[in-house]
C-alpha cells in the first residue's frame, strides 16, 4: 500500500437491512475509490451481539452486490478483532490518555437524573479522574468493575469536512466517553478508530449523523498517535415528508426495490444525485461517467429528499435503454412465476419473448410491469376491456373485422408494411377511417384498448394466432348480438 492510495470503506452494522441512506453512502465511497484509483473496502460492525444477525450481513452483502459495489479486499468482521480492541484500550490506560472509571451504573443513572432536573446535558463529571493512584490501585485490588474512559483535553476540536467545510465543537460537549466496557470489550468509537487506522483508511465518508462520533474519534487518533484520515459527512436522506429515512418509518430494504423491478443502474444513478451533483443539467449518467465526474468538490451539504416517483422515472429511462435480451432474461422468471408460461416454453421461444419485451419496454416503469403489460402475449384466455368492447365490438364492426381477417389470412408476408397496407386498403374500400379497423383489431387480439404499435404487435403474435384471435372475437360479437 502506498501512502497516496485512496482507501475508503462502508461499515454497516448488521442490525437491519440496507436502506437508501446506507446504499447512497456505499455508492459515494465506491465512486470515490474508483475515481482515485483506490480501494473500496467493507467492514461488518457486528460487535453488538444482541442486535447483530448474520441474516442481515447476508442481506447487506447482497444489496452491495446488486448495486455492483464490488469490494476490493477481504471483508473485515469486527467480531474477529475483539482482542485487538482490548489491547488498544489497555494502551490508552498505559499512556495515560485513558483512565479507569469505577462509577456504578446506578451512580451514573443518578448523575443523569440530576442533570435532567437541572435541565443540563449529561456529561460525565470526572469523579474517577480525580481518584488518587492509591485509590485506583485499591479498587483494582478489590476486583471492582471499571470501564475505561478517554480523557478529553480542554479546548475545542475542529476539522475540515469534505462536505461542509470547517466543523468545530467545544471539548466540554464531548465528555470523557467510555472506550471499553466493564467486561473489557471496546465501544463503537474505539473499534472504528482501531479498524480505520489498521485498514489504512484515508477518507471516512459517512452520514452526518456521525459528526459527534468524529469529534470523539479525533481524540482517539491523537491519543494513539495515529494519522488522521480526511472526513466527509453526507447530508441525510429525507422522505418526502421531510422525516429522516428510517426502518422504523417503514422505509425499506433496497433489495425490496429490486423485487419490485427497479434496475440497479437506475437506483445507483438516482442515489448519486442525492447529496452530490455533477453540476450539469443532465441527470442520467453511465457508471464510467460518474466515476469520471466524482470529486469531493461537488458534495452538497443540504439534506436530500428521496422521491420514489423520481426513482421510477429514472428506472423507466434505464429500462427503455436496456438491450431487449437483457430485459427478457429479467422478465422470464416473473412470467413463469405469474403462471403465464413455463420455463420450457420460454426456452424454446426466446426470440418471441425478446420481441415482446422490446415492443413493451417504453411502457414499463418497473421490470414487474412487463408481466401485466405482456400477459395477452402468453395467455389466450384474456378478457376484453368492457368499455372498449361496448364501443368497438358492434355487429357492423364484426363484418369489417371478418373481411380484414380474410385479407390478413391471405397475406404471404405477414410484415408490418403488408399489414398496414392491407388495413389501409380495406378502410379505403369501405370509405372509413383506419381507426374504425385499428381499435377493434387491437381489442380482438389483445383484449386491450392500449398497447404497443398495432402492426408490431400483430407481427409478433404471428399470422395464425392473429387470425385465430380475430375469428374468436368475431364469433363472440355475433353471439352477443344474436342473444
Ligand atoms: N456502523 C456504522 C453505521 O452503520 C457506520 C460507522 C462508520 O461509518 O464509521 O452507521
Short mmCIF file of C-alpha atoms and ligand atoms in Angstrom, two decimals:
data_model
loop_
_atom_site.label_atom_id
_atom_site.label_comp_id
_atom_site.label_asym_id
_atom_site.label_seq_id
_atom_site.Cartn_x
_atom_site.Cartn_y
_atom_site.Cartn_z
CA UNK A 1 0.00 0.00 0.00
CA UNK A 2 1.41 3.38 -0.96
CA UNK A 3 0.62 6.30 1.26
CA UNK A 4 -1.08 8.18 -1.52
CA UNK A 5 -3.51 5.35 -2.29
CA UNK A 6 -7.09 6.25 -1.51
CA UNK A 7 -8.73 3.66 0.75
CA UNK A 8 -12.34 4.04 1.77
CA UNK A 9 -14.88 1.75 3.36
CA UNK A 10 -18.51 1.17 4.10
CA UNK A 11 -19.01 -0.11 7.62
CA UNK A 12 -22.59 -1.28 8.10
CA UNK A 13 -23.87 -2.80 11.32
CA UNK A 14 -25.82 -5.98 10.60
CA UNK A 15 -28.73 -4.96 12.78
CA UNK A 16 -31.03 -4.26 9.86
CA UNK A 17 -31.32 -4.15 6.10
CA UNK A 18 -29.58 -1.64 3.87
CA UNK A 19 -31.84 1.33 3.39
CA UNK A 20 -31.30 4.01 0.78
CA UNK A 21 -29.13 6.11 3.12
CA UNK A 22 -26.55 3.37 3.63
CA UNK A 23 -26.74 2.41 -0.04
CA UNK A 24 -26.01 6.01 -1.02
CA UNK A 25 -23.03 6.20 1.39
CA UNK A 26 -21.71 2.95 -0.07
CA UNK A 27 -22.08 4.30 -3.60
CA UNK A 28 -20.23 7.51 -2.74
CA UNK A 29 -17.37 5.57 -1.19
CA UNK A 30 -17.23 3.24 -4.16
CA UNK A 31 -17.17 6.09 -6.69
CA UNK A 32 -14.57 7.96 -4.68
CA UNK A 33 -12.32 4.90 -4.66
CA UNK A 34 -12.78 4.28 -8.37
CA UNK A 35 -12.28 7.93 -9.25
CA UNK A 36 -8.93 7.98 -7.46
CA UNK A 37 -7.80 4.50 -8.44
CA UNK A 38 -8.08 3.46 -4.79
CA UNK A 39 -9.68 0.65 -2.83
CA UNK A 40 -13.23 0.21 -1.61
CA UNK A 41 -13.49 -1.97 1.48
CA UNK A 42 -16.29 -3.48 3.53
CA UNK A 43 -16.29 -3.83 7.29
CA UNK A 44 -19.13 -5.51 9.12
CA UNK A 45 -19.60 -3.88 12.52
CA UNK A 46 -21.09 -6.82 14.34
CA UNK A 47 -19.78 -6.41 17.87
CA UNK A 48 -23.21 -5.75 19.33
CA UNK A 49 -24.23 -9.40 19.76
CA UNK A 50 -27.79 -8.61 20.81
CA UNK A 51 -28.62 -6.60 17.72
CA UNK A 52 -26.42 -8.23 15.07
CA UNK A 53 -27.76 -11.06 12.97
CA UNK A 54 -25.91 -12.93 10.20
CA UNK A 55 -29.12 -12.79 8.17
CA UNK A 56 -28.61 -9.05 7.89
CA UNK A 57 -24.95 -9.47 6.98
CA UNK A 58 -26.06 -11.63 4.05
CA UNK A 59 -28.72 -9.12 3.07
CA UNK A 60 -26.23 -6.24 3.24
CA UNK A 61 -23.71 -8.04 1.06
CA UNK A 62 -26.45 -8.99 -1.42
CA UNK A 63 -27.54 -5.37 -1.61
CA UNK A 64 -23.98 -4.20 -2.25
CA UNK A 65 -23.58 -6.83 -4.94
CA UNK A 66 -26.90 -5.92 -6.52
CA UNK A 67 -25.73 -2.33 -6.82
CA UNK A 68 -22.48 -3.53 -8.38
CA UNK A 69 -20.38 -2.29 -5.46
CA UNK A 70 -17.67 -4.89 -5.63
CA UNK A 71 -15.24 -4.59 -2.73
CA UNK A 72 -11.54 -4.93 -3.28
CA UNK A 73 -10.26 -6.83 -0.28
CA UNK A 74 -11.47 -9.43 2.15
CA UNK A 75 -14.36 -8.31 4.30
CA UNK A 76 -13.34 -7.27 7.80
CA UNK A 77 -15.58 -8.55 10.59
CA UNK A 78 -15.28 -6.71 13.86
CA UNK A 79 -16.21 -9.86 15.76
CA UNK A 80 -12.81 -11.30 14.72
CA UNK A 81 -10.94 -8.39 16.23
CA UNK A 82 -12.17 -8.16 19.80
CA UNK A 83 -8.71 -8.82 21.24
CA UNK A 84 -7.14 -6.12 19.11
CA UNK A 85 -9.59 -3.59 20.54
CA UNK A 86 -8.93 -4.77 24.09
CA UNK A 87 -5.20 -4.33 23.57
CA UNK A 88 -5.79 -0.80 22.37
CA UNK A 89 -7.99 0.02 25.32
CA UNK A 90 -5.16 -1.11 27.63
CA UNK A 91 -2.73 1.05 25.68
CA UNK A 92 -4.83 4.08 26.46
CA UNK A 93 -4.60 3.28 30.15
CA UNK A 94 -0.85 2.82 29.92
CA UNK A 95 -0.29 6.07 28.04
CA UNK A 96 -2.46 7.99 30.49
CA UNK A 97 -4.93 9.07 27.78
CA UNK A 98 -7.47 6.80 29.33
CA UNK A 99 -8.48 6.27 32.93
CA UNK A 100 -10.45 3.74 34.89
CA UNK A 101 -13.95 4.69 35.89
CA UNK A 102 -15.42 2.72 38.78
CA UNK A 103 -18.76 4.55 38.80
CA UNK A 104 -21.58 2.05 39.02
CA UNK A 105 -24.47 2.17 36.55
CA UNK A 106 -26.70 3.29 39.48
CA UNK A 107 -24.40 6.18 40.25
CA UNK A 108 -24.34 7.25 36.61
CA UNK A 109 -28.13 6.98 36.48
CA UNK A 110 -28.32 9.34 39.47
CA UNK A 111 -25.97 11.78 37.72
CA UNK A 112 -28.17 11.64 34.68
CA UNK A 113 -31.26 12.28 36.79
CA UNK A 114 -29.57 15.28 38.40
CA UNK A 115 -28.56 16.70 35.01
CA UNK A 116 -32.14 16.30 33.82
CA UNK A 117 -33.51 18.06 36.89
CA UNK A 118 -31.09 20.91 36.27
CA UNK A 119 -32.03 20.88 32.57
CA UNK A 120 -28.42 20.24 31.57
CA UNK A 121 -26.98 17.73 29.14
CA UNK A 122 -25.48 14.78 30.93
CA UNK A 123 -21.68 14.95 30.85
CA UNK A 124 -19.55 12.63 32.93
CA UNK A 125 -18.38 14.63 35.94
CA UNK A 126 -14.89 13.11 36.04
CA UNK A 127 -15.41 11.71 39.51
CA UNK A 128 -12.90 8.93 38.81
CA UNK A 129 -10.37 11.14 37.08
CA UNK A 130 -9.84 12.73 40.44
CA UNK A 131 -9.09 9.46 42.25
CA UNK A 132 -5.56 9.19 43.57
CA UNK A 133 -3.24 6.49 42.28
CA UNK A 134 -3.60 4.70 45.64
CA UNK A 135 -7.40 4.79 45.44
CA UNK A 136 -7.31 3.35 41.94
CA UNK A 137 -4.94 0.61 42.97
CA UNK A 138 -7.07 -0.25 45.95
CA UNK A 139 -10.18 -0.59 43.77
CA UNK A 140 -8.31 -2.76 41.28
CA UNK A 141 -7.00 -4.93 44.11
CA UNK A 142 -10.59 -5.35 45.34
CA UNK A 143 -11.57 -6.51 41.88
CA UNK A 144 -14.06 -3.65 41.37
CA UNK A 145 -15.54 -3.43 37.90
CA UNK A 146 -14.44 -0.49 35.81
CA UNK A 147 -14.87 0.98 32.37
CA UNK A 148 -12.13 2.90 30.58
CA UNK A 149 -12.83 6.50 29.66
CA UNK A 150 -10.87 8.72 27.33
CA UNK A 151 -9.64 11.91 28.89
CA UNK A 152 -10.70 14.76 26.62
CA UNK A 153 -8.45 17.81 26.95
CA UNK A 154 -9.73 21.36 27.48
CA UNK A 155 -10.38 23.48 24.42
CA UNK A 156 -12.03 22.96 21.11
CA UNK A 157 -11.82 20.36 18.35
CA UNK A 158 -12.11 21.18 14.69
CA UNK A 159 -11.63 19.50 11.34
CA UNK A 160 -12.09 20.34 7.71
CA UNK A 161 -15.07 18.34 6.49
CA UNK A 162 -15.02 17.41 2.79
CA UNK A 163 -18.72 18.24 2.53
CA UNK A 164 -19.38 21.06 4.96
CA UNK A 165 -16.02 22.77 5.39
CA UNK A 166 -14.70 23.56 8.85
CA UNK A 167 -16.61 21.98 11.73
CA UNK A 168 -15.94 22.87 15.37
CA UNK A 169 -17.07 21.54 18.71
CA UNK A 170 -16.25 22.59 22.28
CA UNK A 171 -14.47 19.75 24.02
CA UNK A 172 -16.62 20.17 27.10
CA UNK A 173 -19.52 18.98 24.94
CA UNK A 174 -17.76 15.72 24.15
CA UNK A 175 -17.29 14.42 27.74
CA UNK A 176 -14.81 11.70 28.71
CA UNK A 177 -16.59 8.97 26.83
CA UNK A 178 -16.26 5.25 27.55
CA UNK A 179 -13.94 3.37 25.21
CA UNK A 180 -14.06 -0.01 26.94
CA UNK A 181 -16.93 -1.56 28.88
CA UNK A 182 -16.53 -3.26 32.25
CA UNK A 183 -16.24 -6.66 30.51
CA UNK A 184 -13.23 -5.29 28.62
CA UNK A 185 -14.97 -5.06 25.25
CA UNK A 186 -14.47 -1.95 23.15
CA UNK A 187 -17.18 0.55 22.40
CA UNK A 188 -18.06 1.60 18.89
CA UNK A 189 -15.76 4.62 18.67
CA UNK A 190 -12.67 2.77 19.78
CA UNK A 191 -13.26 -0.15 17.42
CA UNK A 192 -13.84 2.19 14.48
CA UNK A 193 -10.63 4.12 15.04
CA UNK A 194 -8.54 0.99 15.52
CA UNK A 195 -10.03 -0.51 12.36
CA UNK A 196 -9.86 2.57 10.20
CA UNK A 197 -6.22 3.01 11.12
CA UNK A 198 -5.42 -0.66 10.73
CA UNK A 199 -7.17 -0.87 7.36
CA UNK A 200 -5.29 2.19 6.14
CA UNK A 201 -8.47 4.17 5.55
CA UNK A 202 -7.60 7.57 4.07
CA UNK A 203 -11.10 9.05 3.75
CA UNK A 204 -14.03 8.39 6.03
CA UNK A 205 -17.20 9.24 4.12
CA UNK A 206 -20.33 8.58 6.15
CA UNK A 207 -23.65 10.07 7.15
CA UNK A 208 -23.70 13.32 9.09
CA UNK A 209 -25.36 11.51 11.98
CA UNK A 210 -21.77 10.53 12.80
CA UNK A 211 -20.35 14.05 13.21
CA UNK A 212 -20.29 13.84 17.02
CA UNK A 213 -18.56 10.48 16.78
CA UNK A 214 -15.96 12.04 14.51
CA UNK A 215 -15.10 14.67 17.12
CA UNK A 216 -14.67 11.90 19.67
CA UNK A 217 -12.72 9.72 17.28
CA UNK A 218 -10.29 12.55 16.51
CA UNK A 219 -9.25 12.47 20.17
CA UNK A 220 -8.66 8.74 19.91
CA UNK A 221 -6.49 9.25 16.81
CA UNK A 222 -4.46 11.83 18.73
CA UNK A 223 -4.17 9.60 21.78
CA UNK A 224 -2.82 6.70 19.74
CA UNK A 225 -0.60 8.97 17.68
CA UNK A 226 -2.38 7.80 14.51
CA UNK A 227 -2.52 9.96 11.42
CA UNK A 228 -5.99 11.40 10.88
CA UNK A 229 -7.93 10.39 7.78
CA UNK A 230 -9.98 13.01 5.96
CA UNK A 231 -13.64 13.08 6.94
CA UNK A 232 -16.69 13.82 4.84
CA UNK A 233 -20.21 13.71 6.29
CA UNK A 234 -23.04 13.22 3.86
CA UNK A 235 -26.30 15.02 4.36
CA UNK A 236 -29.23 12.91 5.48
CA UNK A 237 -31.68 11.46 3.03
CA UNK A 238 -35.18 12.53 3.91
CA UNK A 239 -38.58 11.21 2.96
CA UNK A 240 -40.87 13.50 1.00
CA UNK A 241 -42.49 14.36 4.37
CA UNK A 242 -39.01 15.62 5.44
CA UNK A 243 -38.57 12.91 8.05
CA UNK A 244 -35.28 11.06 8.12
CA UNK A 245 -35.36 7.80 6.17
CA UNK A 246 -35.52 5.02 8.74
CA UNK A 247 -36.60 1.45 9.12
CA UNK A 248 -38.94 2.49 11.88
CA UNK A 249 -40.99 4.53 9.44
CA UNK A 250 -41.25 1.56 7.13
CA UNK A 251 -38.55 2.72 4.75
CA UNK A 252 -37.40 -0.31 3.04
CA UNK A 253 -34.53 -2.52 2.28
CA UNK A 254 -33.00 -1.51 -1.07
CA UNK A 255 -33.48 -5.10 -2.18
CA UNK A 256 -37.23 -4.55 -1.93
CA UNK A 257 -36.81 -2.16 -4.84
CA UNK A 258 -35.09 -4.94 -6.74
CA UNK A 259 -38.05 -7.23 -6.08
CA UNK A 260 -40.34 -4.50 -7.36
CA UNK A 261 -38.43 -4.27 -10.59
CA UNK A 262 -36.10 -1.33 -10.13
CA UNK A 263 -32.86 -1.74 -12.06
CA UNK A 264 -29.68 -1.39 -10.00
CA UNK A 265 -28.25 1.09 -12.51
CA UNK A 266 -31.28 3.33 -12.03
CA UNK A 267 -31.02 3.15 -8.25
CA UNK A 268 -27.29 3.84 -8.42
CA UNK A 269 -27.70 6.83 -10.69
CA UNK A 270 -30.60 8.29 -8.73
CA UNK A 271 -28.94 7.89 -5.31
CA UNK A 272 -25.75 9.53 -6.62
CA UNK A 273 -27.63 12.74 -7.12
CA UNK A 274 -28.82 12.88 -3.50
CA UNK A 275 -26.11 14.91 -1.81
CA UNK A 276 -23.76 15.19 -4.75
CA UNK A 277 -24.12 16.90 -8.08
CA UNK A 278 -22.06 16.87 -11.24
CA UNK A 279 -23.28 20.48 -11.74
CA UNK A 280 -24.70 19.94 -15.20
CA UNK A 281 -28.28 19.79 -16.48
CA UNK A 282 -28.11 16.11 -17.18
CA UNK A 283 -29.40 13.50 -14.78
CA UNK A 284 -28.67 10.19 -16.45
CA UNK A 285 -25.06 9.05 -16.36
CA UNK A 286 -23.25 5.83 -17.09
CA UNK A 287 -21.09 4.36 -14.36
CA UNK A 288 -17.94 5.37 -16.26
CA UNK A 289 -19.15 8.95 -16.47
CA UNK A 290 -19.95 9.02 -12.77
CA UNK A 291 -16.52 7.68 -11.88
CA UNK A 292 -15.01 10.35 -14.05
CA UNK A 293 -17.06 13.15 -12.54
CA UNK A 294 -17.00 12.08 -8.92
CA UNK A 295 -14.92 14.54 -6.94
CA UNK A 296 -15.43 15.71 -3.39
CA UNK A 297 -15.84 19.35 -4.56
CA UNK A 298 -19.33 18.57 -5.67
CA UNK A 299 -20.85 17.30 -2.45
CA UNK A 300 -23.91 19.20 -1.38
CA UNK A 301 -24.31 19.72 2.37
CA UNK A 302 -28.08 20.19 2.37
CA UNK A 303 -30.38 17.30 3.11
CA UNK A 304 -31.75 15.49 0.10
CA UNK A 305 -35.22 14.08 -0.46
CA UNK A 306 -35.74 10.53 -1.62
CA UNK A 307 -38.66 10.55 -4.01
CA UNK A 308 -39.82 7.16 -5.24
CA UNK A 309 -41.57 8.72 -8.23
CA UNK A 310 -38.31 10.26 -9.34
CA UNK A 311 -36.53 6.96 -8.88
CA UNK A 312 -39.18 5.28 -11.02
CA UNK A 313 -38.73 7.93 -13.71
CA UNK A 314 -35.00 7.09 -13.77
CA UNK A 315 -35.92 3.43 -13.89
CA UNK A 316 -38.20 3.94 -16.87
CA UNK A 317 -35.36 5.63 -18.72
CA UNK A 318 -32.97 2.81 -17.88
CA UNK A 319 -35.47 0.17 -18.98
CA UNK A 320 -36.02 1.97 -22.27
CA UNK A 321 -32.28 1.92 -22.93
CA UNK A 322 -31.58 -1.61 -21.83
CA UNK A 323 -30.99 -4.24 -24.53
CA UNK A 324 -34.05 -6.43 -25.16
CA UNK A 325 -32.27 -9.69 -24.44
CA UNK A 326 -31.16 -8.46 -21.02
CA UNK A 327 -34.70 -7.39 -20.20
CA UNK A 328 -36.02 -10.72 -21.48
CA UNK A 329 -33.75 -12.56 -19.03
CA UNK A 330 -35.13 -10.49 -16.17
CA UNK A 331 -38.77 -10.81 -17.23
CA UNK A 332 -38.75 -14.57 -17.97
CA UNK A 333 -38.81 -15.82 -14.35
CA UNK A 334 -41.55 -13.32 -13.50
CA UNK A 335 -43.77 -14.67 -16.28
CA UNK A 336 -43.22 -18.21 -15.05
CA UNK A 337 -43.94 -17.15 -11.50
CA UNK A 338 -47.17 -15.49 -12.66
CA UNK A 339 -48.15 -18.78 -14.35
CA UNK A 340 -48.36 -17.11 -17.73
CA UNK A 341 -45.97 -19.56 -19.28
CA UNK A 342 -43.42 -22.22 -18.41
CA UNK A 343 -39.67 -22.22 -18.35
CA UNK A 344 -39.61 -24.82 -21.10
CA UNK A 345 -41.97 -22.86 -23.37
CA UNK A 346 -39.81 -19.76 -23.00
CA UNK A 347 -36.57 -21.60 -23.59
CA UNK A 348 -37.81 -22.76 -26.95
CA UNK A 349 -39.26 -19.36 -27.87
CA UNK A 350 -36.69 -16.93 -26.58
CA UNK A 351 -36.87 -14.76 -29.68
CA UNK A 352 -40.60 -14.32 -29.16
CA UNK A 353 -40.04 -13.15 -25.58
CA UNK A 354 -37.30 -10.80 -26.74
CA UNK A 355 -39.64 -9.20 -29.27
CA UNK A 356 -42.49 -8.90 -26.77
CA UNK A 357 -40.22 -7.19 -24.27
CA UNK A 358 -38.81 -4.92 -26.96
CA UNK A 359 -42.29 -3.87 -28.05
CA UNK A 360 -43.36 -3.03 -24.49
CA UNK A 361 -40.27 -1.52 -22.98
CA UNK A 362 -41.26 2.10 -23.46
CA UNK A 363 -44.36 1.43 -21.38
CA UNK A 364 -42.76 -0.32 -18.40
CA UNK A 365 -41.92 1.75 -15.35
CA UNK A 366 -40.61 -1.24 -13.42
CA UNK A 367 -39.49 -4.69 -14.56
CA UNK A 368 -42.52 -6.25 -12.87
CA UNK A 369 -44.79 -4.15 -15.11
CA UNK A 370 -43.85 -6.38 -18.04
CA UNK A 371 -45.98 -9.16 -16.54
CA UNK A 372 -49.17 -7.16 -16.70
CA UNK A 373 -48.31 -5.46 -19.96
CA UNK A 374 -47.46 -8.69 -21.76
CA UNK A 375 -49.99 -11.11 -20.31
CA UNK A 376 -52.00 -11.46 -23.55
CA UNK A 377 -48.88 -12.41 -25.48
CA UNK A 378 -48.77 -15.58 -23.41
CA UNK A 379 -52.31 -16.28 -22.25
CA UNK A 380 -55.11 -16.89 -24.73
CA UNK A 381 -57.92 -16.57 -22.23
CA UNK A 382 -57.68 -12.82 -21.78
CA UNK A 383 -60.80 -10.75 -21.20
CA UNK A 384 -61.85 -7.84 -23.40
CA UNK A 385 -61.94 -4.46 -21.66
CA UNK A 386 -65.65 -3.94 -21.21
CA UNK A 387 -65.88 -0.23 -22.09
CA UNK A 388 -63.80 -0.75 -25.20
CA UNK A 389 -65.83 -3.83 -26.15
CA UNK A 390 -69.11 -1.91 -25.80
CA UNK A 391 -67.75 0.72 -28.14
CA UNK A 392 -65.84 -1.31 -30.74
CA UNK A 393 -67.45 -4.76 -30.80
CA UNK A 394 -70.55 -3.80 -32.78
CA UNK A 395 -72.13 -6.09 -35.39
CA UNK A 396 -71.10 -3.68 -38.12
CA UNK A 397 -67.51 -3.87 -36.92
CA UNK A 398 -67.75 -7.67 -36.80
CA UNK A 399 -68.39 -7.61 -40.56
CA UNK A 400 -65.42 -5.33 -41.09
CA UNK A 401 -63.21 -7.46 -38.84
CA UNK A 402 -64.28 -10.54 -40.71
CA UNK A 403 -63.19 -9.06 -44.02
CA UNK A 404 -59.94 -7.83 -42.52
CA UNK A 405 -59.25 -11.28 -41.10
CA UNK A 406 -59.75 -12.86 -44.53
CA UNK A 407 -57.32 -10.43 -46.05
CA UNK A 408 -54.79 -10.95 -43.25
CA UNK A 409 -55.08 -14.68 -43.73
CA UNK A 410 -54.26 -14.42 -47.41
CA UNK A 411 -51.05 -12.46 -46.83
CA UNK A 412 -47.88 -14.18 -47.95
CA UNK A 413 -45.62 -11.97 -45.88
CA UNK A 414 -47.03 -11.08 -42.52
CA UNK A 415 -44.94 -7.91 -42.14
CA UNK A 416 -45.52 -4.51 -40.64
CA UNK A 417 -45.78 -2.89 -44.12
CA UNK A 418 -48.06 -5.56 -45.56
CA UNK A 419 -50.40 -5.37 -42.57
CA UNK A 420 -50.54 -1.61 -42.67
CA UNK A 421 -51.25 -1.62 -46.40
CA UNK A 422 -53.93 -4.28 -46.06
CA UNK A 423 -55.72 -2.41 -43.31
CA UNK A 424 -55.49 0.91 -45.17
CA UNK A 425 -56.77 -0.64 -48.39
CA UNK A 426 -59.83 -2.06 -46.63
CA UNK A 427 -60.50 1.29 -44.97
CA UNK A 428 -60.30 2.97 -48.39
CA UNK A 429 -62.57 0.36 -49.99
CA UNK A 430 -65.17 0.95 -47.32
CA UNK A 431 -64.69 4.69 -47.17
CA UNK A 432 -63.99 4.60 -43.45
CA UNK A 433 -61.22 5.88 -41.22
CA UNK A 434 -58.46 3.44 -40.35
CA UNK A 435 -59.22 3.91 -36.68
CA UNK A 436 -62.54 2.07 -37.27
CA UNK A 437 -60.45 -1.03 -38.01
CA UNK A 438 -57.48 -0.42 -35.75
CA UNK A 439 -59.39 -0.25 -32.47
CA UNK A 440 -61.48 -3.41 -32.82
CA UNK A 441 -58.49 -5.32 -34.17
CA UNK A 442 -56.33 -4.32 -31.22
CA UNK A 443 -59.13 -5.23 -28.84
CA UNK A 444 -59.67 -8.57 -30.57
CA UNK A 445 -56.05 -9.70 -30.44
CA UNK A 446 -55.09 -8.33 -27.02
CA UNK A 447 -58.26 -7.63 -25.08
CA UNK A 448 -56.99 -4.10 -24.52
CA UNK A 449 -57.56 -0.65 -25.90
CA UNK A 450 -53.93 0.37 -25.47
CA UNK A 451 -50.59 -1.24 -26.15
CA UNK A 452 -47.64 -1.16 -28.49
CA UNK A 453 -47.99 -0.26 -32.17
CA UNK A 454 -50.74 -2.46 -33.64
CA UNK A 455 -48.70 -3.73 -36.57
CA UNK A 456 -45.68 -4.53 -34.42
CA UNK A 457 -47.97 -6.44 -32.06
CA UNK A 458 -49.59 -8.40 -34.91
CA UNK A 459 -46.24 -9.39 -36.38
CA UNK A 460 -45.01 -10.64 -33.02
CA UNK A 461 -48.20 -12.59 -32.34
CA UNK A 462 -47.85 -14.17 -35.83
CA UNK A 463 -50.38 -14.81 -38.58
CA UNK A 464 -52.09 -17.96 -37.27
CA UNK A 465 -52.52 -16.53 -33.77
CA UNK A 466 -53.85 -13.20 -35.07
CA UNK A 467 -56.31 -14.91 -37.39
CA UNK A 468 -57.48 -17.25 -34.64
CA UNK A 469 -57.94 -14.43 -32.15
CA UNK A 470 -59.80 -12.25 -34.65
CA UNK A 471 -62.16 -15.09 -35.60
CA UNK A 472 -62.82 -15.83 -31.96
CA UNK A 473 -63.68 -12.17 -31.31
CA UNK A 474 -66.00 -12.08 -34.34
CA UNK A 475 -67.72 -15.19 -33.04
CA UNK A 476 -68.16 -13.62 -29.62
CA UNK A 477 -69.55 -10.38 -31.10
CA UNK A 478 -72.01 -12.30 -33.26
CA UNK A 479 -73.19 -14.47 -30.39
CA UNK A 480 -73.60 -11.47 -28.15
CA UNK A 481 -75.65 -9.63 -30.75
CA UNK A 482 -77.88 -12.56 -31.64
CA UNK A 483 -78.56 -13.36 -27.97
N1 LIG B 1 -21.62 1.10 11.70
C1 LIG B 1 -21.95 2.45 11.48
C2 LIG B 1 -23.36 2.56 10.93
O1 LIG B 1 -23.87 1.57 10.45
C3 LIG B 1 -21.06 3.14 10.48
C4 LIG B 1 -19.88 3.68 11.11
C5 LIG B 1 -18.96 4.44 10.21
O2 LIG B 1 -19.17 4.56 9.00
O3 LIG B 1 -17.97 4.88 10.75
O4 LIG B 1 -23.92 3.62 10.98
#
